[in-house]
Amino acid sequence: MADAHILENVVCPFCGCLCDDLRLTIENDVIVQCERGCALGKAKFLHYREDRMLSSTLRQGSSQIEISLETAIDHAARILVEARRPLIYGLSSTENDAHREAYRLAEYIGAVVDNTSSVCHGPSIIGTQASGEPMASLAEVRNRADLVIYWGANPLYAHPRHVNRFVRAPGEYIRDPKAERQMWVVDVRESVTSRIANRSLIITPGSDLEVIGTLRALVRGHTVDVASVGGVSLDTLCELANAMKRAKYGVLFYGLGLTQSRGRHNNIDAAIRLVQDLNSFTKWSMLPMRGHYNVTGANKTSTWTTGYPYAVDYSRGYPRYQPGEYTAVDLLRRREVDALLNVAADPAAHFPRDAIRGLKSIPIINLDPKRNLTSLIASVNIPTAIAGIECDGAVARMDGLPLYLKKIVEPPEGILPDREVLRMIFDRVKEVSDN
Amino acid sequence: MSNEILLKNCSLFDPVQGIDGETVDIAIRDGRIVESVGSKATIINLHHRLVMPGGVDLHSHILGSKIGMARTMMPEYHRTDPVPRTDTTRAGIGAIVPSSFVIGYRYAQMGYTTVIEPAVPALKALNVWEELADVPHIDVGLLPMFSNSMITYHYLQNDDLSGLAAYIAWILRKTGGMGVKVVNPGGTYAWAHGMNVRELDTTIPDWDLTPRKIIRGLVEAVESLGLPHPVHLHPNNLGKVGNVETTIAQLEAVRDIKGHNGRKHIIHLTHISFDSLGMMDEGVPEWKYVSSGGLELAEYANKNDHFTVDLGQITFGPAITMTGDGPFQFSLYQMTHNKWSNLSVDVELPGGAGIVPYIYNPRSPANAVQWAIALEYALSIDDVWRCVMTTDSPNAGPFTQYPLVLSWLMSREQRKIWADKIHPFAKERSTLMDIEREWSFYDVAISTRAAPARILGLQNKGHLGVGADADVAVYDIVPVKIDLAKNPDRILSAFSTSFLTLKRGEVVAKNGVLAGDGPRQVHTIHPQLDPALWNRINHELEDLINRFYVHSFHNYAVPSRYRENMEQRSVIQSERISP
């Protein structure tokens, strides 16, 4: 116990909840204990030294050979300068200053820059662009909400402390959350979350839009002349619509079950319209269940820099926006891009097969702290520090609250934050393209 | 010395010094105005061009989550105005809600060098400071919102004015603010219950408080701290026909409060286009009975000197409304059925800010009357020092429309041309067409430079006396050679793009061509409290924040890493407040 200390109020860089009440014990510059976090957060803090890339590598044939950081930067810069249509992708699991460097580089080389919201809550943003969005804040949920609905979300798995911290916890005006706050879950199957809810509605997969449309009609007082919609009886839907109108302060949390199922952005648009309608009767807000801890931040930084939250193309020297066209999966499926700079994401693990074929056919520069499926196929790997553990930075919670991630321990020797590696690539790109 | 500049043959309008168009030379050293410079100074001969201090905008929404949400919602605006990168500038988008870089560029191109962001939720200030790094060329100040905060209410309900003042001081210090913004006091809070509070003496939900008590408490707290900028008020009952009565009642409610150090002005009323709607005799509060309340407010202003205003002038065409007034924004949504966003903010704005895009239609009777209100006011008041030209950008129109607003103020002919194009209510429901007054360059320099700097308490801004920051705007007209009132188009062209903009002695824009980022600062106020009071407030806020919010007291402050490069901190002595 030569050098042991405890850090309080640590922000957890795992999911969009950004719980900031964690307590870490550090011994000899190693995190040895994590209290108050969920299983996911604890795993991140306690296993941060596992599966690390500790040196830059260059792919030669089927093997990866270790190279110096300087050589890796040079290779990366040359790939980007030679590319005619480069793509910069990822960004949701790193801090905001890394994003800012990525946009500067994208602008300079005329790249497309896209973040992971194009495969998660991109449709939510398109819905907002159609209708706006009455957004909730998590403190106000805890303080005031008497009816909370999770739609197409399973927080006990994906955001394990969400229910406990915001819904089942007492707030200023909800002293007894069990008695005073109802929790409903709408999903296509039973889940661990639906089992602890006051009510659970199982709907037919792909029927969200019809169900929401019916709820809108019922909320507006129309009669609906069918026995059931989406496998749910009209009586049950009436009950839900009435509960929504009767609530004093309602909040709808929605997940990928709504954004990525049939209807996609139309589902979200309808949900937004439902919540907007409800505000003529009582107070309602909604919030997307953002997954990666800083995907909200990626949308924000992209928006203040370019005007657009994701899917931004700089090829004409100014930002253009078009989801479906400048989104990573679509570009790869069309074989439109000829180089990828991947930052803090694992597209090889998460993209559809067709897009992965596209990935395998182009040079990839991969910045990540850890080995993953993308690092296996990358042409150049550059390991980076873990934001919130080995370097600091600002991030945004799912409700938009900005929080500051502290640096807790030193990164492995020679490993730099994403932002510094991106700055080095930018400087090298300038040198290479000036010659 | 290479950092010395001499601007020769300036036709200078500098109301602080009483200079009204005289030809002078301006000497600059190390970014400041000095008496004289050496023979090796860089000489720029301006050949009698119009010179003013750099523009000071005291109310423009340029930073933070509201404008971010507005940008996210409105790609259709952005694509009309792509901004390509150049060797010295970054790419982005312009139009109504420009990207951060472009905001700095466009202000600099117009000769503006200082801009105040008037609505910051303090707990999101970190986000604001991050964005500030990407807003080039302009000095900035931030006004956090206090009037719907549960912590404000906690202190007011306990009649603890020391605690309230200390809470304000803590927020300004920890998040880098320069003053206190009040938005629909109590009404935005009531929006958490789906309600609004429109009148001064209506009790708000959950608390034994009224808007009167909230406004008075905040004004008293600001004066006890001695903040340079008085309370910045967006009143209750916004956007309601006849609300000039409520607005005057709110001004009247604080009239007896003594300003610190004998200052007269204890409240700044913002964007009067939205809060000075009159009503026809025998009318009811419906849009068909709307009339201009601009003259009524001007008459009140001419009799009472405890307040200042800014215009929030309607400019017609696309805009996007964004205010911390959630219930008003919802009523605007119900009226337009356009997009509507609401941003609840933990504890500080529980009901939430709102965002609704809006197109001011020249054919709309209501918009035509709104157009007349602020102009009628500005042309009817005795003292231009209490009247600042703004568009509440982008609420009544984007700041890039300032030259158009100036053309209305400076040219009766221009007002006639426009009044003939728009709905006749502008003529019928206001006295605007009878007003002959035309603002002079001197008036413009007061309203866009000297007055806002004085109202904000920025002593080195808004004038070019010795010691002032060398923020200078040069426009490509020779004042004696042109009668602008007869040439409104020249007003537009001259004020749209400066001939030169200097920021702290560096040329940042020349005929619209921009240099790289110039020197700039964020002005913050740092009240020093009695140590016992500072200690008390830290203990109490730890309890209150941990009770009301779902993030930690210890993660509330904006870390110095985001502030140290830009922050210009002014320490004020507030130790006399009893603990």
GROMACS .gro file of C-alpha atoms in nm, chain A residues 132-407:
model
  276
  132GLY     CA    1  -3.868   1.910  -3.287
  133GLU     CA    2  -3.859   1.723  -2.956
  134PRO     CA    3  -3.974   1.799  -2.601
  135MET     CA    4  -3.669   1.669  -2.416
  136ALA     CA    5  -3.663   1.552  -2.056
  137SER     CA    6  -3.386   1.603  -1.803
  138LEU     CA    7  -3.294   1.317  -1.575
  139ALA     CA    8  -3.309   1.521  -1.252
  140GLU     CA    9  -3.660   1.637  -1.335
  141VAL     CA   10  -3.761   1.277  -1.408
  142ARG     CA   11  -3.655   1.181  -1.059
  143ASN     CA   12  -3.802   1.495  -0.900
  144ARG     CA   13  -4.139   1.502  -1.074
  145ALA     CA   14  -4.234   1.217  -1.309
  146ASP     CA   15  -4.536   1.014  -1.200
  147LEU     CA   16  -4.551   0.804  -1.519
  148VAL     CA   17  -4.244   0.671  -1.698
  149ILE     CA   18  -4.266   0.461  -2.013
  150TYR     CA   19  -3.974   0.267  -2.160
  151TRP     CA   20  -4.045   0.191  -2.526
  152GLY     CA   21  -3.820  -0.052  -2.713
  153ALA     CA   22  -3.559  -0.028  -2.443
  154ASN     CA   23  -3.423  -0.269  -2.187
  155PRO     CA   24  -3.237  -0.046  -1.943
  156LEU     CA   25  -3.162  -0.319  -1.691
  157TYR     CA   26  -2.926  -0.466  -1.951
  158ALA     CA   27  -2.804  -0.163  -2.144
  159HIS     CA   28  -2.820   0.113  -1.879
  160PRO     CA   29  -2.823  -0.088  -1.558
  161ARG     CA   30  -2.858   0.201  -1.311
  162HIS     CA   31  -3.109   0.404  -1.512
  163VAL     CA   32  -3.416   0.264  -1.336
  164ASN     CA   33  -3.259   0.276  -0.991
  165ARG     CA   34  -3.111   0.624  -1.013
  166PHE     CA   35  -3.389   0.809  -1.194
  167VAL     CA   36  -3.714   0.611  -1.175
  168ARG     CA   37  -3.716   0.404  -0.859
  169ALA     CA   38  -3.531   0.666  -0.655
  170PRO     CA   39  -3.723   0.921  -0.447
  171GLY     CA   40  -3.719   1.277  -0.579
  172GLU     CA   41  -3.815   1.616  -0.443
  173TYR     CA   42  -4.183   1.582  -0.531
  174ILE     CA   43  -4.205   1.205  -0.555
  175ARG     CA   44  -4.117   1.089  -0.206
  176ASP     CA   45  -4.231   0.729  -0.246
  177PRO     CA   46  -4.146   0.622  -0.601
  178LYS     CA   47  -4.306   0.277  -0.566
  179ALA     CA   48  -4.641   0.427  -0.479
  180GLU     CA   49  -4.631   0.759  -0.662
  181ARG     CA   50  -4.455   0.671  -0.987
  182GLN     CA   51  -4.584   0.422  -1.243
  183MET     CA   52  -4.341   0.249  -1.477
  184TRP     CA   53  -4.471   0.096  -1.800
  185VAL     CA   54  -4.271  -0.097  -2.059
  186VAL     CA   55  -4.367  -0.139  -2.424
  187ASP     CA   56  -4.161  -0.395  -2.611
  188VAL     CA   57  -4.189  -0.686  -2.853
  189ARG     CA   58  -4.101  -0.940  -2.588
  190GLU     CA   59  -4.081  -0.980  -2.218
  191SER     CA   60  -3.755  -0.850  -2.073
  192VAL     CA   61  -3.588  -0.818  -1.735
  193THR     CA   62  -3.708  -0.459  -1.735
  194SER     CA   63  -4.067  -0.541  -1.825
  195ARG     CA   64  -4.078  -0.794  -1.541
  196ILE     CA   65  -4.018  -0.522  -1.280
  197ALA     CA   66  -4.254  -0.272  -1.443
  198ASN     CA   67  -4.602  -0.187  -1.315
  199ARG     CA   68  -4.737  -0.273  -1.658
  200SER     CA   69  -4.589  -0.441  -1.962
  201LEU     CA   70  -4.731  -0.425  -2.315
  202ILE     CA   71  -4.602  -0.680  -2.562
  203ILE     CA   72  -4.660  -0.559  -2.918
  204THR     CA   73  -4.613  -0.738  -3.251
  205PRO     CA   74  -4.263  -0.672  -3.394
  206GLY     CA   75  -4.276  -0.391  -3.649
  207SER     CA   76  -4.609  -0.252  -3.531
  208ASP     CA   77  -4.476   0.045  -3.326
  209LEU     CA   78  -4.592   0.306  -3.574
  210GLU     CA   79  -4.947   0.172  -3.578
  211VAL     CA   80  -4.958   0.149  -3.201
  212ILE     CA   81  -4.829   0.505  -3.156
  213GLY     CA   82  -5.069   0.631  -3.422
  214THR     CA   83  -5.357   0.467  -3.240
  215LEU     CA   84  -5.248   0.619  -2.910
  216ARG     CA   85  -5.239   0.960  -3.073
  217ALA     CA   86  -5.592   0.915  -3.201
  218LEU     CA   87  -5.713   0.801  -2.860
  219VAL     CA   88  -5.537   1.085  -2.680
  220ARG     CA   89  -5.708   1.328  -2.914
  221GLY     CA   90  -6.041   1.171  -2.826
  222HIS     CA   91  -6.113   0.989  -3.152
  223THR     CA   92  -6.286   0.653  -3.150
  224VAL     CA   93  -6.093   0.369  -3.311
  225ASP     CA   94  -6.304   0.100  -3.463
  226VAL     CA   95  -6.083  -0.209  -3.428
  227ALA     CA   96  -6.048  -0.473  -3.162
  228SER     CA   97  -5.670  -0.462  -3.134
  229VAL     CA   98  -5.363  -0.295  -3.279
  230GLY     CA   99  -5.018  -0.451  -3.291
  231GLY     CA  100  -5.143  -0.747  -3.092
  232VAL     CA  101  -5.267  -0.528  -2.805
  233SER     CA  102  -5.637  -0.499  -2.730
  234LEU     CA  103  -5.793  -0.160  -2.781
  235ASP     CA  104  -5.906  -0.162  -2.419
  236THR     CA  105  -5.544  -0.184  -2.306
  237LEU     CA  106  -5.443   0.094  -2.545
  238CYS     CA  107  -5.729   0.309  -2.413
  239GLU     CA  108  -5.606   0.242  -2.066
  240LEU     CA  109  -5.255   0.353  -2.162
  241ALA     CA  110  -5.382   0.664  -2.343
  242ASN     CA  111  -5.590   0.759  -2.040
  243ALA     CA  112  -5.300   0.699  -1.805
  244MET     CA  113  -5.085   0.923  -2.023
  245LYS     CA  114  -5.342   1.202  -2.014
  246ARG     CA  115  -5.400   1.161  -1.641
  247ALA     CA  116  -5.030   1.174  -1.551
  248LYS     CA  117  -4.907   1.499  -1.402
  249TYR     CA  118  -4.562   1.467  -1.547
  250GLY     CA  119  -4.497   1.192  -1.799
  251VAL     CA  120  -4.171   1.084  -1.955
  252LEU     CA  121  -4.115   0.853  -2.251
  253PHE     CA  122  -3.774   0.688  -2.276
  254TYR     CA  123  -3.719   0.518  -2.608
  255GLY     CA  124  -3.450   0.282  -2.730
  256LEU     CA  125  -3.324   0.110  -3.040
  257GLY     CA  126  -3.634  -0.108  -3.041
  258LEU     CA  127  -3.813   0.199  -3.169
  259THR     CA  128  -3.539   0.363  -3.377
  260GLN     CA  129  -3.412   0.058  -3.563
  261SER     CA  130  -3.733  -0.139  -3.617
  262ARG     CA  131  -3.967  -0.109  -3.914
  263GLY     CA  132  -4.065   0.253  -3.962
  264ARG     CA  133  -3.744   0.391  -3.809
  265HIS     CA  134  -3.754   0.770  -3.815
  266ASN     CA  135  -4.128   0.760  -3.881
  267ASN     CA  136  -4.168   0.583  -3.547
  268ILE     CA  137  -3.979   0.859  -3.373
  269ASP     CA  138  -4.163   1.134  -3.554
  270ALA     CA  139  -4.491   0.975  -3.443
  271ALA     CA  140  -4.367   0.939  -3.085
  272ILE     CA  141  -4.260   1.304  -3.080
  273ARG     CA  142  -4.601   1.408  -3.212
  274LEU     CA  143  -4.769   1.197  -2.946
  275VAL     CA  144  -4.570   1.365  -2.670
  276GLN     CA  145  -4.633   1.708  -2.824
  277ASP     CA  146  -5.006   1.634  -2.835
  278LEU     CA  147  -5.002   1.527  -2.472
  279ASN     CA  148  -4.868   1.867  -2.373
  280SER     CA  149  -5.206   2.013  -2.459
  281PHE     CA  150  -5.344   1.811  -2.166
  282THR     CA  151  -5.058   1.777  -1.920
  283LYS     CA  152  -4.679   1.786  -1.905
  284TRP     CA  153  -4.486   1.531  -2.109
  285SER     CA  154  -4.125   1.496  -2.218
  286MET     CA  155  -3.915   1.226  -2.380
  287LEU     CA  156  -3.557   1.114  -2.404
  288PRO     CA  157  -3.363   0.876  -2.626
  289MET     CA  158  -3.172   0.608  -2.433
  290ARG     CA  159  -2.830   0.694  -2.572
  291GLY     CA  160  -2.590   0.402  -2.560
  292HIS     CA  161  -2.224   0.501  -2.598
  293TYR     CA  162  -2.126   0.731  -2.316
  294ASN     CA  163  -2.050   1.026  -2.542
  295VAL     CA  164  -2.264   0.974  -2.851
  296THR     CA  165  -2.470   1.273  -2.735
  297GLY     CA  166  -2.147   1.471  -2.722
  298ALA     CA  167  -2.056   1.358  -3.074
  299ASN     CA  168  -2.384   1.497  -3.204
  300LYS     CA  169  -2.327   1.822  -3.017
  301THR     CA  170  -1.970   1.882  -3.129
  302SER     CA  171  -2.060   1.795  -3.488
  303THR     CA  172  -2.353   2.036  -3.476
  304TRP     CA  173  -2.167   2.339  -3.342
  305THR     CA  174  -1.881   2.278  -3.585
  306THR     CA  175  -2.071   2.187  -3.901
  307GLY     CA  176  -2.437   2.268  -3.834
  308TYR     CA  177  -2.527   1.900  -3.865
  309PRO     CA  178  -2.528   1.623  -3.601
  310TYR     CA  179  -2.382   1.335  -3.809
  311ALA     CA  180  -2.340   1.219  -4.172
  312VAL     CA  181  -2.138   1.524  -4.280
  313ASP     CA  182  -1.952   1.542  -4.611
  314TYR     CA  183  -1.670   1.797  -4.651
  315SER     CA  184  -1.573   1.695  -5.005
  316ARG     CA  185  -1.680   2.029  -5.148
  317GLY     CA  186  -1.495   2.229  -4.884
  318TYR     CA  187  -1.810   2.303  -4.686
  319PRO     CA  188  -2.028   2.072  -4.479
  320ARG     CA  189  -2.320   1.893  -4.643
  321TYR     CA  190  -2.558   1.660  -4.462
  322GLN     CA  191  -2.753   1.363  -4.585
  323PRO     CA  192  -2.827   1.054  -4.376
  324GLY     CA  193  -2.851   0.752  -4.605
  325GLU     CA  194  -2.596   0.907  -4.833
  326TYR     CA  195  -2.311   1.024  -4.609
  327THR     CA  196  -2.368   0.765  -4.337
  328ALA     CA  197  -2.089   0.514  -4.287
  329VAL     CA  198  -2.284   0.194  -4.356
  330ASP     CA  199  -2.434   0.331  -4.676
  331LEU     CA  200  -2.100   0.461  -4.804
  332LEU     CA  201  -1.938   0.125  -4.739
  333ARG     CA  202  -2.219  -0.075  -4.896
  334ARG     CA  203  -2.192   0.134  -5.209
  335ARG     CA  204  -1.812   0.091  -5.206
  336GLU     CA  205  -1.793   0.468  -5.224
  337VAL     CA  206  -1.516   0.533  -4.972
  338ASP     CA  207  -1.156   0.431  -5.028
  339ALA     CA  208  -1.008   0.479  -4.680
  340LEU     CA  209  -1.139   0.476  -4.325
  341LEU     CA  210  -1.006   0.651  -4.019
  342ASN     CA  211  -1.187   0.481  -3.733
  343VAL     CA  212  -1.181   0.647  -3.391
  344ALA     CA  213  -1.314   0.478  -3.077
  345ALA     CA  214  -1.564   0.246  -3.241
  346ASP     CA  215  -1.570  -0.113  -3.368
  347PRO     CA  216  -1.747  -0.108  -3.704
  348ALA     CA  217  -1.617  -0.454  -3.800
  349ALA     CA  218  -1.812  -0.595  -3.506
  350HIS     CA  219  -2.134  -0.398  -3.555
  351PHE     CA  220  -2.191  -0.319  -3.920
  352PRO     CA  221  -2.401  -0.536  -4.153
  353ARG     CA  222  -2.217  -0.800  -4.351
  354ASP     CA  223  -2.236  -0.607  -4.674
  355ALA     CA  224  -2.072  -0.302  -4.519
  356ILE     CA  225  -1.803  -0.518  -4.361
  357ARG     CA  226  -1.714  -0.649  -4.706
  358GLY     CA  227  -1.666  -0.286  -4.802
  359LEU     CA  228  -1.449  -0.233  -4.494
  360LYS     CA  229  -1.227  -0.526  -4.582
  361SER     CA  230  -1.155  -0.385  -4.925
  362ILE     CA  231  -1.010  -0.051  -4.811
  363PRO     CA  232  -0.720   0.063  -4.592
  364ILE     CA  233  -0.829   0.127  -4.232
  365ILE     CA  234  -0.651   0.343  -3.980
  366ASN     CA  235  -0.776   0.242  -3.638
  367LEU     CA  236  -0.743   0.445  -3.319
  368ASP     CA  237  -0.853   0.255  -3.010
  369PRO     CA  238  -0.717   0.162  -2.670
  370LYS     CA  239  -0.808  -0.203  -2.708
  371ARG     CA  240  -0.792  -0.490  -2.952
  372ASN     CA  241  -1.120  -0.550  -3.126
  373LEU     CA  242  -1.253  -0.688  -3.455
  374THR     CA  243  -1.165  -0.369  -3.641
  375SER     CA  244  -0.807  -0.375  -3.516
  376LEU     CA  245  -0.770  -0.724  -3.665
  377ILE     CA  246  -0.841  -0.601  -4.017
  378ALA     CA  247  -0.688  -0.252  -3.988
  379SER     CA  248  -0.392  -0.150  -4.203
  380VAL     CA  249  -0.259   0.076  -3.930
  381ASN     CA  250  -0.344   0.051  -3.562
  382ILE     CA  251  -0.256   0.332  -3.325
  383PRO     CA  252  -0.334   0.261  -2.960
  384THR     CA  253  -0.473   0.550  -2.758
  385ALA     CA  254  -0.546   0.637  -2.396
  386ILE     CA  255  -0.887   0.559  -2.247
  387ALA     CA  256  -1.080   0.882  -2.195
  388GLY     CA  257  -1.209   0.911  -1.841
  389ILE     CA  258  -0.940   0.676  -1.712
  390GLU     CA  259  -0.610   0.775  -1.870
  391CYS     CA  260  -0.694   1.117  -2.006
  392ASP     CA  261  -0.945   1.390  -1.930
  393GLY     CA  262  -1.210   1.550  -2.148
  394ALA     CA  263  -1.567   1.674  -2.168
  395VAL     CA  264  -1.866   1.455  -2.255
  396ALA     CA  265  -2.246   1.484  -2.257
  397ARG     CA  266  -2.504   1.272  -2.074
  398MET     CA  267  -2.809   1.139  -2.260
  399ASP     CA  268  -3.010   1.444  -2.148
  400GLY     CA  269  -2.741   1.681  -2.271
  401LEU     CA  270  -2.577   1.755  -1.934
  402PRO     CA  271  -2.205   1.813  -1.995
  403LEU     CA  272  -1.968   1.643  -1.753
  404TYR     CA  273  -1.594   1.650  -1.714
  405LEU     CA  274  -1.402   1.321  -1.719
  406LYS     CA  275  -1.095   1.327  -1.501
  407LYS     CA  276  -0.768   1.158  -1.574
   0.00000   0.00000   0.00000
